[in-house]
Amino acid sequence: MNILVIGAGGREHALAWKLAQSPKVQMVYVAPGNAGTATDIRLKNIPITDLVALRTWALENKIDLTVVGPEGPLALGIVDDFRAHGLRIFGPTQAAAQLESSKAFSKAFMQRHGIPTAVFETFSDAQAAHAYVDAKGAPIVVKADGLAAGKGVVVAMTLKEAHDAVDFMLLDNTLGVVHNGGEARVVIEEFLQGEEASFIVMCNGKNAIPLATSQDHKRLLTGDKGPNTGGMGAYSPAPVVTPEIHARAMREVISPTLKGMAKDGIEFTGFLYAGLMIDAKGQLKTLEFNCRMGDPETQPIMARLKTDLVDVLWAATQALDDTTFADLELQWDRRTALGVVLAAHGYPESPRKGDRITGNTASNEDVFVFHAGTALHDGLLQTSGGRVVCVTALAATVKAAQLHAYEAIKGIHFEGMQFRSDIGHRALKG
Ligand code: AMP
Ligand code: GLY
């Protein structure tokens, strides 16, 4: 089989790396990929990002299966387009991708179908939004409706921060949010406390198969300080997701979401990522939905997956009367995988590109260096994006995985390298 992975990040490197291990695969193409996917002999980069050009290329090159990494192409309707041209692709349609691309859509959806989430209201009028903030008080959370590259959420600890967020989201759009339906909107919601976990499942429209649990670290700095980022590190499994919480997440969040989408006439296919907030009593609320795998959660999750991912994706893209997917049970390495992101100077605001990367970026049996913002210039490895690599180690315990990942990091160098020194800390407490 020839497989196409769309995207350029660490998530896509990890997906392509896993897919290439299948004996069924002839070649895994990554569009556009990065220096890590360029230098792996089992992978080949295709320098195309335009969706129509990608579809034409996939048809010409007889691609048997396509997997989409990031939300952008999904929100633009790549799945609808590929399917309309007879191509097999795993991901949600444009309508289903609204679960991520529109906070207003996903919040209204959760409310309509009784899926636990923070109390909220949606506004397009700034004055009404300000009045709501004043009535509710701080802390409060303001979210832009529309894709904002992970920057559209302000957890406001003071009223001033909340009012400022309303203004820059509704009036100035300094974030460059892609508005849905041409109109700026914000969701303002109750501030929730607890521990977050990433709960990711694979869906074929009817059934959901859970992937291993994981936890991300969203803040830039050690000790959960500094600005929010796309994610500075992740590990799997996440002990906060006990068997009871796992069962609740499937019963209270995932299952009603699949049923609700089908009822609304928008069957959900693809990876569905529920960001959960778990409180001290074990109650859960859905913070957000993403219609794709997480980055960097994918890196530790793929490091642990033992089942052939090609088989899983093939089953997930079969007609619904085929029960192979519903009957699948994924096999996982029992060890913990822990990934630490090395980010570029200036990340997340303005990551610097072009810093020379030296040292040992090769993977070995239990430590995998998944590339993200890397590029080759005259054969030399350079930074080319905010998150540069994710060093992911597999070991018997969280502590050992952490030690191995940080040991491997000592061998990698670039100017301005930023990383957290406490990835996995929540799994080590107590
Ligand atoms: P989201 O993109 O909606 O997941 O928000 C990004 C991050 O903001 C989440 O991972 C949380 O850390 C935080 N966040 C979002 N919504 C809330 C909330 N209602 N209460 C507390 N923190 C939140
Ligand atoms: N790591 C969080 C995300 O992928 O949205």
mmCIF file of N, CA and C and ligand atoms in Angstrom, residues 11 216 218 230-231 273 288 290 292-297, ligand 2:
data_model
loop_
_atom_site.group_PDB
_atom_site.id
_atom_site.type_symbol
_atom_site.label_atom_id
_atom_site.label_comp_id
_atom_site.label_asym_id
_atom_site.label_seq_id
_atom_site.Cartn_x
_atom_site.Cartn_y
_atom_site.Cartn_z
ATOM 1 N N ARG A 11 3.520 15.268 15.348
ATOM 2 C CA ARG A 11 2.402 14.317 15.270
ATOM 3 C C ARG A 11 2.475 13.521 13.956
ATOM 4 N N ASP A 216 -1.037 16.237 28.392
ATOM 5 C CA ASP A 216 -0.183 17.238 27.758
ATOM 6 C C ASP A 216 0.268 18.244 28.821
ATOM 7 N N LYS A 218 0.551 22.232 28.754
ATOM 8 C CA LYS A 218 0.280 23.333 27.818
ATOM 9 C C LYS A 218 1.124 24.583 28.048
ATOM 10 N N GLY A 230 1.163 25.136 22.170
ATOM 11 C CA GLY A 230 0.513 23.968 21.568
ATOM 12 C C GLY A 230 0.714 22.719 22.404
ATOM 13 N N GLY A 231 1.698 22.745 23.286
ATOM 14 C CA GLY A 231 2.007 21.580 24.130
ATOM 15 C C GLY A 231 3.510 21.393 24.194
ATOM 16 N N TYR A 273 -10.730 14.027 19.756
ATOM 17 C CA TYR A 273 -9.923 14.309 20.945
ATOM 18 C C TYR A 273 -10.771 15.139 21.889
ATOM 19 N N GLU A 288 -12.900 20.973 25.567
ATOM 20 C CA GLU A 288 -12.882 21.237 24.132
ATOM 21 C C GLU A 288 -12.897 19.914 23.398
ATOM 22 N N ASN A 290 -11.177 18.368 19.805
ATOM 23 C CA ASN A 290 -10.369 18.540 18.612
ATOM 24 C C ASN A 290 -10.746 17.401 17.681
ATOM 25 N N ARG A 292 -8.886 15.770 15.598
ATOM 26 C CA ARG A 292 -7.602 15.240 15.123
ATOM 27 C C ARG A 292 -6.849 14.693 16.318
ATOM 28 N N MET A 293 -5.686 14.104 16.062
ATOM 29 C CA MET A 293 -4.821 13.675 17.152
ATOM 30 C C MET A 293 -4.201 14.908 17.819
ATOM 31 N N GLY A 294 -3.750 14.738 19.030
ATOM 32 C CA GLY A 294 -3.052 15.831 19.710
ATOM 33 C C GLY A 294 -1.589 15.849 19.317
ATOM 34 N N ASP A 295 -0.994 17.002 19.436
ATOM 35 C CA ASP A 295 0.443 17.143 19.243
ATOM 36 C C ASP A 295 0.932 17.924 20.454
ATOM 37 N N PRO A 296 1.705 17.352 21.355
ATOM 38 C CA PRO A 296 2.556 16.160 21.214
ATOM 39 C C PRO A 296 1.989 14.828 21.728
ATOM 40 N N GLU A 297 0.703 14.720 22.061
ATOM 41 C CA GLU A 297 0.212 13.452 22.610
ATOM 42 C C GLU A 297 0.460 12.273 21.664
HETATM 43 N N1 GLY B 2 -1.592 19.198 22.553
HETATM 44 C C1 GLY B 2 -2.862 19.784 22.422
HETATM 45 C C2 GLY B 2 -3.445 19.710 21.098
HETATM 46 O O1 GLY B 2 -2.966 19.028 20.221
HETATM 47 O O2 GLY B 2 -4.464 20.363 20.870
#
